[in-house]
mmCIF file of C-alpha atoms in Angstrom:
data_model
loop_
_atom_site.group_PDB
_atom_site.id
_atom_site.type_symbol
_atom_site.label_atom_id
_atom_site.label_comp_id
_atom_site.label_asym_id
_atom_site.label_seq_id
_atom_site.Cartn_x
_atom_site.Cartn_y
_atom_site.Cartn_z
ATOM 1 C CA ALA F 1 5.903 12.612 -21.608
ATOM 2 C CA GLN F 2 7.279 12.462 -18.118
ATOM 3 C CA SER F 3 6.392 9.717 -15.688
ATOM 4 C CA VAL F 4 7.256 8.845 -12.132
ATOM 5 C CA THR F 5 7.325 5.363 -10.620
ATOM 6 C CA GLN F 6 7.299 4.765 -6.901
ATOM 7 C CA LEU F 7 8.352 1.245 -6.030
ATOM 8 C CA GLY F 8 6.319 -0.231 -3.217
ATOM 9 C CA SER F 9 2.905 1.042 -2.252
ATOM 10 C CA HIS F 10 3.704 0.362 1.423
ATOM 11 C CA VAL F 11 6.953 0.487 3.350
ATOM 12 C CA SER F 12 7.079 -0.667 6.950
ATOM 13 C CA VAL F 13 9.937 0.189 9.319
ATOM 14 C CA SER F 14 10.587 0.146 13.028
ATOM 15 C CA GLU F 15 11.002 3.369 14.925
ATOM 16 C CA GLY F 16 14.662 4.375 14.738
ATOM 17 C CA ALA F 17 15.341 2.398 11.556
ATOM 18 C CA LEU F 18 16.433 3.755 8.204
ATOM 19 C CA VAL F 19 13.688 4.958 5.894
ATOM 20 C CA LEU F 20 14.138 4.426 2.151
ATOM 21 C CA LEU F 21 11.364 5.340 -0.279
ATOM 22 C CA ARG F 22 12.107 4.742 -3.942
ATOM 23 C CA CYS F 23 11.305 6.936 -6.907
ATOM 24 C CA ASN F 24 12.358 6.564 -10.518
ATOM 25 C CA TYR F 25 11.585 9.097 -13.179
ATOM 26 C CA SER F 26 11.349 8.963 -16.915
ATOM 27 C CA SER F 27 12.343 12.090 -18.728
ATOM 28 C CA SER F 28 14.273 12.999 -21.833
ATOM 29 C CA VAL F 29 15.763 16.007 -20.104
ATOM 30 C CA PRO F 30 16.861 16.493 -16.489
ATOM 31 C CA PRO F 31 13.644 17.150 -14.663
ATOM 32 C CA TYR F 32 12.708 19.035 -11.586
ATOM 33 C CA LEU F 33 11.871 16.510 -8.888
ATOM 34 C CA PHE F 34 9.887 16.857 -5.706
ATOM 35 C CA TRP F 35 8.936 14.819 -2.675
ATOM 36 C CA TYR F 36 5.705 15.678 -0.896
ATOM 37 C CA VAL F 37 4.196 14.248 2.277
ATOM 38 C CA GLN F 38 0.490 13.895 2.974
ATOM 39 C CA TYR F 39 -0.966 13.260 6.396
ATOM 40 C CA PRO F 40 -4.506 11.867 6.704
ATOM 41 C CA ASN F 41 -7.205 14.269 5.558
ATOM 42 C CA GLN F 42 -4.682 16.944 4.687
ATOM 43 C CA GLY F 43 -3.164 18.381 1.547
ATOM 44 C CA LEU F 44 0.357 17.707 0.345
ATOM 45 C CA GLN F 45 3.330 19.433 1.925
ATOM 46 C CA LEU F 46 6.686 19.844 0.221
ATOM 47 C CA LEU F 47 9.558 17.890 1.813
ATOM 48 C CA LEU F 48 12.284 18.804 -0.665
ATOM 49 C CA LYS F 49 12.985 19.506 -4.319
ATOM 50 C CA TYR F 50 15.766 18.974 -6.833
ATOM 51 C CA THR F 51 16.474 21.745 -9.308
ATOM 52 C CA SER F 52 19.937 20.693 -10.565
ATOM 53 C CA ALA F 53 21.861 22.867 -8.110
ATOM 54 C CA ALA F 54 23.061 19.890 -6.049
ATOM 55 C CA THR F 55 22.520 16.166 -6.375
ATOM 56 C CA LEU F 56 22.029 15.639 -2.633
ATOM 57 C CA VAL F 57 19.049 17.598 -1.419
ATOM 58 C CA LYS F 58 18.182 18.109 2.214
ATOM 59 C CA GLY F 59 14.618 18.734 3.224
ATOM 60 C CA ILE F 60 12.491 19.220 6.270
ATOM 61 C CA ASN F 61 12.045 16.771 9.143
ATOM 62 C CA GLY F 62 15.456 15.156 8.563
ATOM 63 C CA PHE F 63 14.673 13.806 5.092
ATOM 64 C CA GLU F 64 17.045 13.948 2.165
ATOM 65 C CA ALA F 65 17.122 12.651 -1.390
ATOM 66 C CA GLU F 66 19.856 12.010 -3.909
ATOM 67 C CA PHE F 67 19.454 12.615 -7.622
ATOM 68 C CA LYS F 68 21.214 9.898 -9.651
ATOM 69 C CA LYS F 69 21.010 10.558 -13.343
ATOM 70 C CA SER F 70 22.631 7.238 -14.285
ATOM 71 C CA GLU F 71 19.884 5.386 -12.409
ATOM 72 C CA THR F 72 17.119 7.906 -13.162
ATOM 73 C CA SER F 73 16.334 7.799 -9.467
ATOM 74 C CA PHE F 74 15.488 10.222 -6.696
ATOM 75 C CA HIS F 75 15.103 8.070 -3.603
ATOM 76 C CA LEU F 76 14.044 9.598 -0.298
ATOM 77 C CA THR F 77 15.854 8.641 2.894
ATOM 78 C CA LYS F 78 15.858 9.401 6.584
ATOM 79 C CA PRO F 79 18.428 7.872 8.952
ATOM 80 C CA SER F 80 16.068 7.245 11.837
ATOM 81 C CA ALA F 81 12.298 6.896 11.533
ATOM 82 C CA HIS F 82 9.980 8.543 14.009
ATOM 83 C CA MET F 83 6.386 7.620 14.690
ATOM 84 C CA SER F 84 5.327 11.021 13.370
ATOM 85 C CA ASP F 85 6.784 10.141 9.948
ATOM 86 C CA ALA F 86 3.906 7.760 9.279
ATOM 87 C CA ALA F 87 2.170 9.260 6.254
ATOM 88 C CA GLU F 88 1.776 8.995 2.489
ATOM 89 C CA TYR F 89 4.747 10.157 0.422
ATOM 90 C CA PHE F 90 4.566 11.274 -3.184
ATOM 91 C CA CYS F 91 7.345 11.766 -5.678
ATOM 92 C CA ALA F 92 6.632 14.242 -8.468
ATOM 93 C CA SER F 93 8.390 15.276 -11.626
ATOM 94 C CA GLY F 94 8.317 18.791 -13.044
ATOM 95 C CA GLY F 95 9.799 20.231 -16.201
ATOM 96 C CA SER F 96 6.610 21.907 -17.252
ATOM 97 C CA TYR F 97 4.205 23.885 -15.158
ATOM 98 C CA ILE F 98 2.171 20.730 -14.538
ATOM 99 C CA PRO F 99 3.935 18.162 -12.371
ATOM 100 C CA THR F 100 3.378 14.425 -12.688
ATOM 101 C CA PHE F 101 2.824 12.596 -9.408
ATOM 102 C CA GLY F 102 3.640 9.032 -8.529
ATOM 103 C CA ARG F 103 1.034 6.764 -6.960
ATOM 104 C CA GLY F 104 2.448 7.268 -3.514
ATOM 105 C CA THR F 105 4.105 5.135 -0.847
ATOM 106 C CA SER F 106 2.523 4.690 2.523
ATOM 107 C CA LEU F 107 5.139 4.712 5.287
ATOM 108 C CA ILE F 108 4.211 2.658 8.333
ATOM 109 C CA VAL F 109 6.312 3.074 11.464
ATOM 110 C CA HIS F 110 6.178 0.412 14.172
ATOM 111 C CA PRO F 111 7.095 1.204 17.771
ATOM 112 C CA ASP V 1 0.578 33.595 6.128
ATOM 113 C CA THR V 2 -2.817 32.078 5.525
ATOM 114 C CA GLY V 3 -1.905 29.324 3.049
ATOM 115 C CA VAL V 4 -4.297 27.780 0.557
ATOM 116 C CA SER V 5 -7.833 27.280 1.828
ATOM 117 C CA GLN V 6 -10.631 25.166 0.420
ATOM 118 C CA ASN V 7 -14.302 25.080 1.209
ATOM 119 C CA PRO V 8 -16.179 23.029 2.051
ATOM 120 C CA ARG V 9 -13.893 20.403 3.565
ATOM 121 C CA HIS V 10 -16.509 17.708 3.096
ATOM 122 C CA LYS V 11 -19.486 17.428 0.778
ATOM 123 C CA ILE V 12 -22.028 14.635 0.611
ATOM 124 C CA THR V 13 -24.466 14.778 -2.252
ATOM 125 C CA LYS V 14 -26.890 12.584 -4.111
ATOM 126 C CA ARG V 15 -26.202 11.378 -7.604
ATOM 127 C CA GLY V 16 -27.396 13.861 -10.190
ATOM 128 C CA GLN V 17 -26.954 16.938 -8.017
ATOM 129 C CA ASN V 18 -24.580 19.787 -8.810
ATOM 130 C CA VAL V 19 -21.771 20.744 -6.429
ATOM 131 C CA THR V 20 -19.377 23.671 -6.296
ATOM 132 C CA PHE V 21 -16.071 23.900 -4.455
ATOM 133 C CA ARG V 22 -14.052 26.994 -3.710
ATOM 134 C CA CYS V 23 -10.306 27.500 -3.468
ATOM 135 C CA ASP V 24 -8.526 30.565 -2.124
ATOM 136 C CA PRO V 25 -4.845 30.475 -3.090
ATOM 137 C CA ILE V 26 -1.928 32.213 -1.440
ATOM 138 C CA SER V 27 -2.500 35.829 -2.352
ATOM 139 C CA GLU V 28 0.644 36.517 -4.353
ATOM 140 C CA HIS V 29 0.492 33.264 -6.342
ATOM 141 C CA ASN V 30 -0.723 33.661 -9.897
ATOM 142 C CA ARG V 31 -0.946 29.959 -10.774
ATOM 143 C CA LEU V 32 -3.772 27.829 -9.445
ATOM 144 C CA TYR V 33 -4.273 24.109 -9.987
ATOM 145 C CA TRP V 34 -7.067 21.619 -9.416
ATOM 146 C CA TYR V 35 -6.365 17.932 -8.837
ATOM 147 C CA ARG V 36 -8.470 14.891 -8.080
ATOM 148 C CA GLN V 37 -7.169 12.221 -5.749
ATOM 149 C CA THR V 38 -8.723 8.830 -5.163
ATOM 150 C CA LEU V 39 -7.759 6.325 -2.501
ATOM 151 C CA GLY V 40 -4.311 4.900 -3.017
ATOM 152 C CA GLN V 41 -3.477 7.200 -5.887
ATOM 153 C CA GLY V 42 -1.459 10.334 -6.382
ATOM 154 C CA PRO V 43 -3.080 13.605 -7.390
ATOM 155 C CA GLU V 44 -4.392 13.611 -10.952
ATOM 156 C CA PHE V 45 -4.198 16.925 -12.754
ATOM 157 C CA LEU V 46 -7.514 18.430 -13.792
ATOM 158 C CA THR V 47 -6.855 22.008 -14.829
ATOM 159 C CA TYR V 48 -4.760 25.067 -14.120
ATOM 160 C CA PHE V 49 -4.991 28.823 -14.328
ATOM 161 C CA GLN V 50 -2.471 31.555 -14.738
ATOM 162 C CA ASN V 51 -4.199 34.573 -13.311
ATOM 163 C CA GLU V 52 -7.742 34.390 -14.731
ATOM 164 C CA ALA V 53 -6.791 32.432 -17.848
ATOM 165 C CA GLN V 54 -7.453 28.696 -17.873
ATOM 166 C CA LEU V 55 -4.378 27.440 -19.690
ATOM 167 C CA GLU V 56 -4.803 23.702 -19.720
ATOM 168 C CA LYS V 57 -7.415 21.085 -19.002
ATOM 169 C CA SER V 58 -6.932 17.366 -18.629
ATOM 170 C CA ARG V 59 -8.966 14.945 -20.688
ATOM 171 C CA LEU V 60 -10.142 13.724 -17.283
ATOM 172 C CA LEU V 61 -12.139 16.936 -17.076
ATOM 173 C CA SER V 62 -15.393 15.901 -18.721
ATOM 174 C CA ASP V 63 -17.969 18.430 -19.865
ATOM 175 C CA ARG V 64 -19.700 18.023 -16.500
ATOM 176 C CA PHE V 65 -16.746 19.742 -14.854
ATOM 177 C CA SER V 66 -16.108 23.450 -15.128
ATOM 178 C CA ALA V 67 -13.642 25.688 -13.357
ATOM 179 C CA GLU V 68 -13.387 29.441 -13.141
ATOM 180 C CA ARG V 69 -11.070 32.013 -11.705
ATOM 181 C CA PRO V 70 -12.856 35.204 -12.617
ATOM 182 C CA LYS V 71 -10.606 37.819 -11.076
ATOM 183 C CA GLY V 72 -7.410 35.861 -10.863
ATOM 184 C CA SER V 73 -7.857 35.303 -7.156
ATOM 185 C CA PHE V 74 -10.142 32.544 -5.841
ATOM 186 C CA SER V 75 -11.337 29.705 -8.051
ATOM 187 C CA THR V 76 -14.402 27.519 -8.172
ATOM 188 C CA LEU V 77 -14.787 23.979 -9.470
ATOM 189 C CA GLU V 78 -18.307 22.892 -10.358
ATOM 190 C CA ILE V 79 -19.421 19.358 -11.072
ATOM 191 C CA GLN V 80 -22.812 19.015 -12.714
ATOM 192 C CA ARG V 81 -24.975 15.903 -12.571
ATOM 193 C CA THR V 82 -22.640 14.176 -10.153
ATOM 194 C CA GLU V 83 -21.949 10.466 -10.526
ATOM 195 C CA GLN V 84 -20.715 7.988 -7.939
ATOM 196 C CA GLY V 85 -17.401 7.855 -9.772
ATOM 197 C CA ASP V 86 -16.881 11.521 -8.936
ATOM 198 C CA SER V 87 -16.369 10.588 -5.283
ATOM 199 C CA ALA V 88 -12.812 11.668 -4.483
ATOM 200 C CA MET V 89 -10.692 14.262 -2.740
ATOM 201 C CA TYR V 90 -10.436 17.448 -4.794
ATOM 202 C CA LEU V 91 -7.208 19.299 -4.129
ATOM 203 C CA CYS V 92 -6.325 22.853 -4.998
ATOM 204 C CA ALA V 93 -2.758 24.129 -5.180
ATOM 205 C CA SER V 94 -1.138 27.433 -5.975
ATOM 206 C CA SER V 95 2.286 28.394 -7.153
ATOM 207 C CA PRO V 96 4.153 31.639 -7.668
ATOM 208 C CA ALA V 97 4.918 32.951 -11.122
ATOM 209 C CA GLY V 98 8.173 32.390 -12.889
ATOM 210 C CA PHE V 99 9.896 29.070 -12.756
ATOM 211 C CA GLN V 100 8.875 25.543 -13.635
ATOM 212 C CA SER V 101 10.853 24.479 -10.605
ATOM 213 C CA ASN V 102 8.517 26.300 -8.270
ATOM 214 C CA GLU V 103 6.806 23.928 -5.941
ATOM 215 C CA GLN V 104 3.078 23.910 -5.347
ATOM 216 C CA PHE V 105 1.349 24.765 -2.114
ATOM 217 C CA PHE V 106 -1.660 22.595 -1.472
ATOM 218 C CA GLY V 107 -4.880 23.232 0.337
ATOM 219 C CA PRO V 108 -6.430 20.643 2.672
ATOM 220 C CA GLY V 109 -8.807 19.389 -0.007
ATOM 221 C CA THR V 110 -12.548 18.907 -0.347
ATOM 222 C CA ARG V 111 -13.737 15.345 0.087
ATOM 223 C CA LEU V 112 -16.746 14.622 -2.111
ATOM 224 C CA THR V 113 -19.010 11.647 -1.501
ATOM 225 C CA VAL V 114 -21.700 10.951 -4.064
ATOM 226 C CA LEU V 115 -24.439 8.631 -2.814
#
């Protein structure tokens, strides 16, 4: 069975600082991996996805993630945080038609 | 592009009452999913449909929960004899046919509060 672990339930950064949200997956085969963002009282919106075409994936809003098989990781980064990035971020693993979601990381951005 | 819609957005009910939620997926998507999300948690899979066929149900889906997608378009999720533990956000998502790598498109959710 696949599982996804997001390290840190909360990450706090200053506006303009680097954002790093961590995700590790557990899978016996290379999975499909996704990052979603959720703003308060809204559904999830796809930021980016990995489908084995390229290990560095660029997404919307300046986010990107790098698939590292040796570390079983798919960490999400953004060079410079903006106040509007404050939200809940979820990593998810595919490989079947039913993805497995992590518990989420709340990104807090300080002015 | 109208996206995935869910109604109602909020529902407050008393314990023991029945509630029904509706989800309208993106029109060309043949897969439809229901999730439950509680505070501080990621979405938990409940069930999914391919067209009108319900292909899988989670063990989280007790016999008080039932979902339908009668014509392969909109879906309903009914909870009978609601309990306080049913209080959560219920999310619907749809996905196009074909690949396991296809991402899901989520609706805004229905927030259920059971008093």
